[in-house]
Tab-separated table of C-alpha atoms in Angstrom:
chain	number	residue	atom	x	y	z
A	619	UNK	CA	25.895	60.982	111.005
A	620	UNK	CA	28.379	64.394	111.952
A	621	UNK	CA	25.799	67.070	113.462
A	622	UNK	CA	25.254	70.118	111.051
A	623	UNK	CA	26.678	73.161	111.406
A	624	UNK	CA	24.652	75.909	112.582
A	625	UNK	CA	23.077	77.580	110.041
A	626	UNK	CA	24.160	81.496	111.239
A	627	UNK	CA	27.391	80.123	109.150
A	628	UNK	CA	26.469	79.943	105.528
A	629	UNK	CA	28.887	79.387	102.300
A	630	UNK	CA	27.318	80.615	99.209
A	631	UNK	CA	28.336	79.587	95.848
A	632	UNK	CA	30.775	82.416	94.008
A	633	UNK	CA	29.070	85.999	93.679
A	634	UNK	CA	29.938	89.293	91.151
A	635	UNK	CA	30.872	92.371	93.283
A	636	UNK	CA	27.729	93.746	92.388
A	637	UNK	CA	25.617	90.578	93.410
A	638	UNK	CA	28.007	90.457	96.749
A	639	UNK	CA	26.306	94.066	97.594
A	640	UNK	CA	22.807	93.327	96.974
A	641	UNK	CA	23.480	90.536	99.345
A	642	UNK	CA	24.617	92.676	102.030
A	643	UNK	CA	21.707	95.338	101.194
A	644	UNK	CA	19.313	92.860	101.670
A	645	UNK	CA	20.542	90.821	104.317
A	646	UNK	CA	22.393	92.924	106.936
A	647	UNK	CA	21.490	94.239	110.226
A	648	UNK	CA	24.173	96.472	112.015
A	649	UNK	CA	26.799	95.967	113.276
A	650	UNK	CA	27.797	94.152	109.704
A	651	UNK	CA	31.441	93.531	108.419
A	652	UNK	CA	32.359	93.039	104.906
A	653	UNK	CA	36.341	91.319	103.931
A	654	UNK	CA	37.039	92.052	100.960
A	655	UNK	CA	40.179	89.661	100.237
A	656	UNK	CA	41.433	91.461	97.998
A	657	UNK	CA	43.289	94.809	97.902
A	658	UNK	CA	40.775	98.179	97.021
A	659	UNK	CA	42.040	98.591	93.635
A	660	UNK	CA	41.863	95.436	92.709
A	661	UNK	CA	38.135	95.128	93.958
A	662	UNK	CA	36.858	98.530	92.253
A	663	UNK	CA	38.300	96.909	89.145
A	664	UNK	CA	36.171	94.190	88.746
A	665	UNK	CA	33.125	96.076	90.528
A	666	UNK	CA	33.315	98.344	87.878
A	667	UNK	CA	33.640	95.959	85.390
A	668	UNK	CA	30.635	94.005	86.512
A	669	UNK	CA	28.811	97.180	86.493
A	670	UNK	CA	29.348	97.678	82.852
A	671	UNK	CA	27.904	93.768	82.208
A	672	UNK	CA	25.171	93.598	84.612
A	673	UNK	CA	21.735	92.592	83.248
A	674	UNK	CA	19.824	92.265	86.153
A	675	UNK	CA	16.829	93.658	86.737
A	676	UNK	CA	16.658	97.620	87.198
A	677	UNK	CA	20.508	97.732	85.602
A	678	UNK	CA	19.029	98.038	81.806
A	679	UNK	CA	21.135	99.033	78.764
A	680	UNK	CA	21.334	102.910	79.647
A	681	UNK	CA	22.802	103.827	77.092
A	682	UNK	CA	22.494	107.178	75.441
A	683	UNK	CA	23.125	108.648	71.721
A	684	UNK	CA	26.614	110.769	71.614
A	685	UNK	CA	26.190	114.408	72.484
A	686	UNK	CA	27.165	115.069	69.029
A	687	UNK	CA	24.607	113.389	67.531
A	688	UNK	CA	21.308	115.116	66.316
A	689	UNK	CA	19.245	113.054	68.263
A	690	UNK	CA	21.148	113.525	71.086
A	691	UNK	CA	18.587	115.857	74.208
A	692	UNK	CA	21.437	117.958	76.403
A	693	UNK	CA	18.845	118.324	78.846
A	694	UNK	CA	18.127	114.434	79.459
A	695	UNK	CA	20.774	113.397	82.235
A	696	UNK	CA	22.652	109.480	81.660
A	697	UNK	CA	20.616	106.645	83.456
A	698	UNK	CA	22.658	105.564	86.109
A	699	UNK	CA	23.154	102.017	87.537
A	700	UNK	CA	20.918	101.369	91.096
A	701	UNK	CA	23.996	101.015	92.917
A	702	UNK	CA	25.290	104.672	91.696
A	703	UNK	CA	21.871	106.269	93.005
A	704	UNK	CA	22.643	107.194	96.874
A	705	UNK	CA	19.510	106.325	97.960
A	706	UNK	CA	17.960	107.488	101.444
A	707	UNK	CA	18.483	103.296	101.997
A	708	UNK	CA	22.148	102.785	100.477
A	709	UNK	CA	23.221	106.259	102.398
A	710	UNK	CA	21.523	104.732	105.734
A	711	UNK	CA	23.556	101.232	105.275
A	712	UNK	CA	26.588	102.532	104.397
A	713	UNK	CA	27.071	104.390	107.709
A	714	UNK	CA	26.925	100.838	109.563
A	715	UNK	CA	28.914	98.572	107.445
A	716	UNK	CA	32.774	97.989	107.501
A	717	UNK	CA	34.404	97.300	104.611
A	718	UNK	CA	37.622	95.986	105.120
A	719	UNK	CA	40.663	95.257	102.463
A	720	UNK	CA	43.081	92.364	103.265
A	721	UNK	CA	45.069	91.460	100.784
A	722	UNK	CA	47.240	88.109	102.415
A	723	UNK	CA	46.109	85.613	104.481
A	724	UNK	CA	48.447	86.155	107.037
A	725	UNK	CA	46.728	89.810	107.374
A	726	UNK	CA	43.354	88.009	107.446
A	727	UNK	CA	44.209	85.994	110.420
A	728	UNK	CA	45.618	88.710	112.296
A	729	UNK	CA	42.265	90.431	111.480
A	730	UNK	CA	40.422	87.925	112.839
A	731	UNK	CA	42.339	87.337	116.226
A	732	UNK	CA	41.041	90.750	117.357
A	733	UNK	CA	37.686	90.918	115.881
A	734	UNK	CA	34.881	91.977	118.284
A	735	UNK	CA	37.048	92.745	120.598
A	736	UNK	CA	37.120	96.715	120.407
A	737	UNK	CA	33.964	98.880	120.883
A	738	UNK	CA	31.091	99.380	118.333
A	739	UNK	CA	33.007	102.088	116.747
A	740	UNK	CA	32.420	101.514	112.475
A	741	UNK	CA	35.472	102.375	110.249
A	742	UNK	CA	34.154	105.389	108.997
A	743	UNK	CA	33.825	106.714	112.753
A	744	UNK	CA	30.414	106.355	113.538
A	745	UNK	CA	29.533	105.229	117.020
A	746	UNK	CA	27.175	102.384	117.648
A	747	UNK	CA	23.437	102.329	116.021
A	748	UNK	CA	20.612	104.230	115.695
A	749	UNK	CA	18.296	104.054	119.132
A	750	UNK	CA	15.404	101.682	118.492
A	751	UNK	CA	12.320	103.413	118.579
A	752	UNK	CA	9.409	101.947	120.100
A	753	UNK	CA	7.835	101.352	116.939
A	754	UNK	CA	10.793	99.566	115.011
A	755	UNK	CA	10.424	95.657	114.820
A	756	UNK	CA	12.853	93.519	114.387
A	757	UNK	CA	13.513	91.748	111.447
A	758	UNK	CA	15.035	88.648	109.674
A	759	UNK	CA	17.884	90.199	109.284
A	760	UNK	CA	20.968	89.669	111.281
A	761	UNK	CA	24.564	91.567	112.033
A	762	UNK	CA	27.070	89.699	109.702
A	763	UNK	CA	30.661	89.060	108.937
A	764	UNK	CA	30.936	88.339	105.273
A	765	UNK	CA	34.179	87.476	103.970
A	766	UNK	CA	34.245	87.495	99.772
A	767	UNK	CA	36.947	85.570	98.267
A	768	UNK	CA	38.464	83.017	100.939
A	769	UNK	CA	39.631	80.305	98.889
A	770	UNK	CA	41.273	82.257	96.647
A	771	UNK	CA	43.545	83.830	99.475
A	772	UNK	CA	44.982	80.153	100.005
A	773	UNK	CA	45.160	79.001	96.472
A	774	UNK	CA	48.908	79.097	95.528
A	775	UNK	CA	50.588	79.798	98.900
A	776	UNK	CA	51.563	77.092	101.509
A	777	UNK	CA	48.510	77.089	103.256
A	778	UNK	CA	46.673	75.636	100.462
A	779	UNK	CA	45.454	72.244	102.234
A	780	UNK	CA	43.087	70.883	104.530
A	781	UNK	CA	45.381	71.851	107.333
A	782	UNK	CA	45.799	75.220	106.830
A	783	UNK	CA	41.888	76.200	105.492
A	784	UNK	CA	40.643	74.469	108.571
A	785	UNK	CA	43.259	76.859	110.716
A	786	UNK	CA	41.412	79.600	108.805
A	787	UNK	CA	37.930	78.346	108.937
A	788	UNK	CA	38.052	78.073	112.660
A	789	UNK	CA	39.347	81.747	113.362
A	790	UNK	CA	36.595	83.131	111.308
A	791	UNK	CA	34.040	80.787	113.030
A	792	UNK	CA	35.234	82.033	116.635
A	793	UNK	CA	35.770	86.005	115.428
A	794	UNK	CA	32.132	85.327	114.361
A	795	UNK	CA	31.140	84.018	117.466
A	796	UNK	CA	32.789	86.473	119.599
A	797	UNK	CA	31.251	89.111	117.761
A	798	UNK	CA	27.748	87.799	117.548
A	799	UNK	CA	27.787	87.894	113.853
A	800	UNK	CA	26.518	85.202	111.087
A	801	UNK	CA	29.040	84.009	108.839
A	802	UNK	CA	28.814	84.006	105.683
A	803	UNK	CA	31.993	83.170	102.636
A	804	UNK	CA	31.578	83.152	99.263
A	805	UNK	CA	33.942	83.438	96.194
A	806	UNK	CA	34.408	85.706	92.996
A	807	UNK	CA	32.999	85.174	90.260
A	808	UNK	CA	34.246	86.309	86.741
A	809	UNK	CA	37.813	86.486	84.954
A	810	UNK	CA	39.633	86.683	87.650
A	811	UNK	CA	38.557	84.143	89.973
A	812	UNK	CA	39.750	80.858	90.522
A	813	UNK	CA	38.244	77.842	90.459
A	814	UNK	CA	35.576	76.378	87.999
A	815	UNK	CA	31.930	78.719	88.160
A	816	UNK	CA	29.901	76.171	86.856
A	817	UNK	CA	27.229	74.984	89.111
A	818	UNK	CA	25.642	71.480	89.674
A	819	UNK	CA	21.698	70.899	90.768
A	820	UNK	CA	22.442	68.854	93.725
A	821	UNK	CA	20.075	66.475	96.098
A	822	UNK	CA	18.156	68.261	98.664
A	823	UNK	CA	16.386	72.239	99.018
A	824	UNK	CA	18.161	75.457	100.652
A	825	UNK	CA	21.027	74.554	102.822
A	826	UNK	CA	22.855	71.591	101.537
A	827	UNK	CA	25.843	69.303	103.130
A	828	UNK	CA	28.199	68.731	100.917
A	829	UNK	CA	29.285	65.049	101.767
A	830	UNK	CA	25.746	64.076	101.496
A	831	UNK	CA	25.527	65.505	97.911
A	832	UNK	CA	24.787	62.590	94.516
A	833	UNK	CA	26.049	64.403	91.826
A	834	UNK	CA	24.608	61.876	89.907
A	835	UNK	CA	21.073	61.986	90.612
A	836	UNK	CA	20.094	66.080	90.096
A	837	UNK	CA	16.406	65.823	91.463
A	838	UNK	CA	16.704	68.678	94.056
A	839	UNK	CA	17.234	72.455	93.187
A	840	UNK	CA	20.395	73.476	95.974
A	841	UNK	CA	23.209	74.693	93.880
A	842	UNK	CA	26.714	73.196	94.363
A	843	UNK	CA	29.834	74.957	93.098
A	844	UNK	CA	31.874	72.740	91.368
A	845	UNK	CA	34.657	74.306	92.786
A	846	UNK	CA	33.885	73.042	96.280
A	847	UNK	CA	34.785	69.489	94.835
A	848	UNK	CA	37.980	70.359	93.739
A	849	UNK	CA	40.707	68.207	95.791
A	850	UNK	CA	43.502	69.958	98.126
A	851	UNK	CA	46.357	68.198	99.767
A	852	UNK	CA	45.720	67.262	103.814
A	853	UNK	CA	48.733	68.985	104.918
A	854	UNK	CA	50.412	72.612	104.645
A	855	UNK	CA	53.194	72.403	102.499
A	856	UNK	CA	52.677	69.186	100.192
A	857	UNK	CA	54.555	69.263	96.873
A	858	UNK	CA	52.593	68.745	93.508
A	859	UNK	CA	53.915	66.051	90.933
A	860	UNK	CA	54.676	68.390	87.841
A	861	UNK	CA	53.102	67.310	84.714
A	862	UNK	CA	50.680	64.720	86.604
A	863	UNK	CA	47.281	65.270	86.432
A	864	UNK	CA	44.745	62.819	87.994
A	865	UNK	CA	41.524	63.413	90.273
A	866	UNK	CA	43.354	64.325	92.822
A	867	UNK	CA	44.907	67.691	91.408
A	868	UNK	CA	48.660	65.724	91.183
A	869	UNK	CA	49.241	66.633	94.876
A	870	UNK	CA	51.436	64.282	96.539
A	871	UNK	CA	49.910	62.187	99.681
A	872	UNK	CA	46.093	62.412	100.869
A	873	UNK	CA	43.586	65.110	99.358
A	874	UNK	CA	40.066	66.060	100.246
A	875	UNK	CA	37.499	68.290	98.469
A	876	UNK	CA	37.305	71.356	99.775
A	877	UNK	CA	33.854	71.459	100.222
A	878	UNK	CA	34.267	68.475	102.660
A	879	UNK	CA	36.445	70.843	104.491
A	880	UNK	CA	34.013	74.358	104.226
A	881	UNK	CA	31.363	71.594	105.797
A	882	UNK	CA	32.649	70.698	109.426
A	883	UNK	CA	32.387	74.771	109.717
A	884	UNK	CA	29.467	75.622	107.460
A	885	UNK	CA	26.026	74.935	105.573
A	886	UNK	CA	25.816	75.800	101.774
A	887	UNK	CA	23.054	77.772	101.028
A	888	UNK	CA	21.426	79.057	98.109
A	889	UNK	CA	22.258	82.079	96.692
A	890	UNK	CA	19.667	85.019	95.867
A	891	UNK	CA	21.024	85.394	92.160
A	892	UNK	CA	20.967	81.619	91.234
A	893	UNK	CA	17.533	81.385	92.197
A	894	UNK	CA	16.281	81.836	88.643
């Protein structure tokens, strides 16, 4: 049996923008990086979109009568959504999180190449972290590198394969390690993303490897994308047979599910808002 990967490198199933922040609310410790791959408009987009659907809890319909209506109080202010309150806590994080844009994949591995090598520095010019004080304890949470929307950077280009996600798997693996940062990559999830949403209840609890996963028997409660079981060529640059679909995606030569790739480099875990 391949050993497991360590679990400080963790691929969620496919996240909103606004369910990608609670995650790194509730999970970080500085110094924590978020990659956005995507560019900033493009990200505030859907964020804002998913702000306007959310139905979690504490992100109720707020909505108000029209001033011009009768019943309308000037004096009541709109209800705004958690994330637009600058909490004492969201003001605190913010200070000590990167949040970085990168748009191509060949940006994204130039990224990476350098990461953790300059000083503690955060993007927004604050130097290093609070001092500890003596009664501050440390907690489960860890400093992170979270990269949000990996696979979608290498769908349609060249470097859609086996080949070249592995080249980009193991650059983020050693910028992780060179930082001393967990891991952690997860997709979009809404109009725009590729790739099927849909979940499947796979075998097993918490942290699941792929290539042991029986779609077929759903007794355990670890969610698996079905994306991760979609099929991409071995090598960079394979053609695709047009008009030829089959289970392999119509790529010419050898294919693999990606998951199969994701799990030489990480563990799937499960994700705080399909816990329900």
């Amino acid at each position: 049996m391949a050993p497991q990967p360590p679990s400080s490198y963790i691929a969620l199933p496919p996240a909103l923008p606004t369910e990608l922040l609670d995650y790194v609310l509730a999970h970080q410790a500085y110094p924590t990086t978020l990659v956005i791959c995507t560019t900033r408009a493009q990200f505030l987009d859907s964020l804002l979109r998913s702000l306007q659907n959310d139905k979690s809890p504490g992100a109720e319909d707020v909505s108000l009568p029209p001033p011009s209506s009768p019943d309308a109080d000037p004096l009541v202010a709109p209800a705004l959504h958690p994330f637009l309150v600058p909490t004492l806590h969201q003001l605190a994080i913010s200070r000590y999180v990167d949040t970085v844009f990168i748009p191509t994949l060949a940006h994204l591995r130039a990224y990476l190449s350098v990461f953790g090598n300059g000083s503690s520095t955060t993007e927004n010019g604050e130097q290093g972290r609070p001092e500890m004080r003596p009664w501050d304890k440390p907690g489960r949470n860890r400093p992170l590198l979270v990269v949000y929307g990996l696979l979608d950077l290498h769908r349609d280009t060249s470097e859609w394969s086996a080949q070249g996600l592995g080249i980009s798997m193991a650059a983020l693996v050693e910028a992780g390690k060179r930082g001393g940062r967990g891991v952690v990559v997860m997709e979009g999830k809404g109009e725009d993303a590729g790739g099927d949403e849909k979940l499947e209840e796979a075998a097993g609890d918490g942290e699941t490897d792929l290539g042991e996963v029986n779609v077929g028997h759903r007794e355990g409660k670890a969610q698996i994308w079905k994306g991760w079981f979609e099929r991409m060529p071995m090598l960079n640059g394979s053609a695709r047979r047009v008009g030829f679909e089959s289970e392999d995606g119509g790529w010419s030569g050898r294919t693999v599910e990606v998951g199969r790739v994701l799990g030489r480099w990480f563990r799937f875990g499960r994700a705080d808002w399909d816990e329900e």
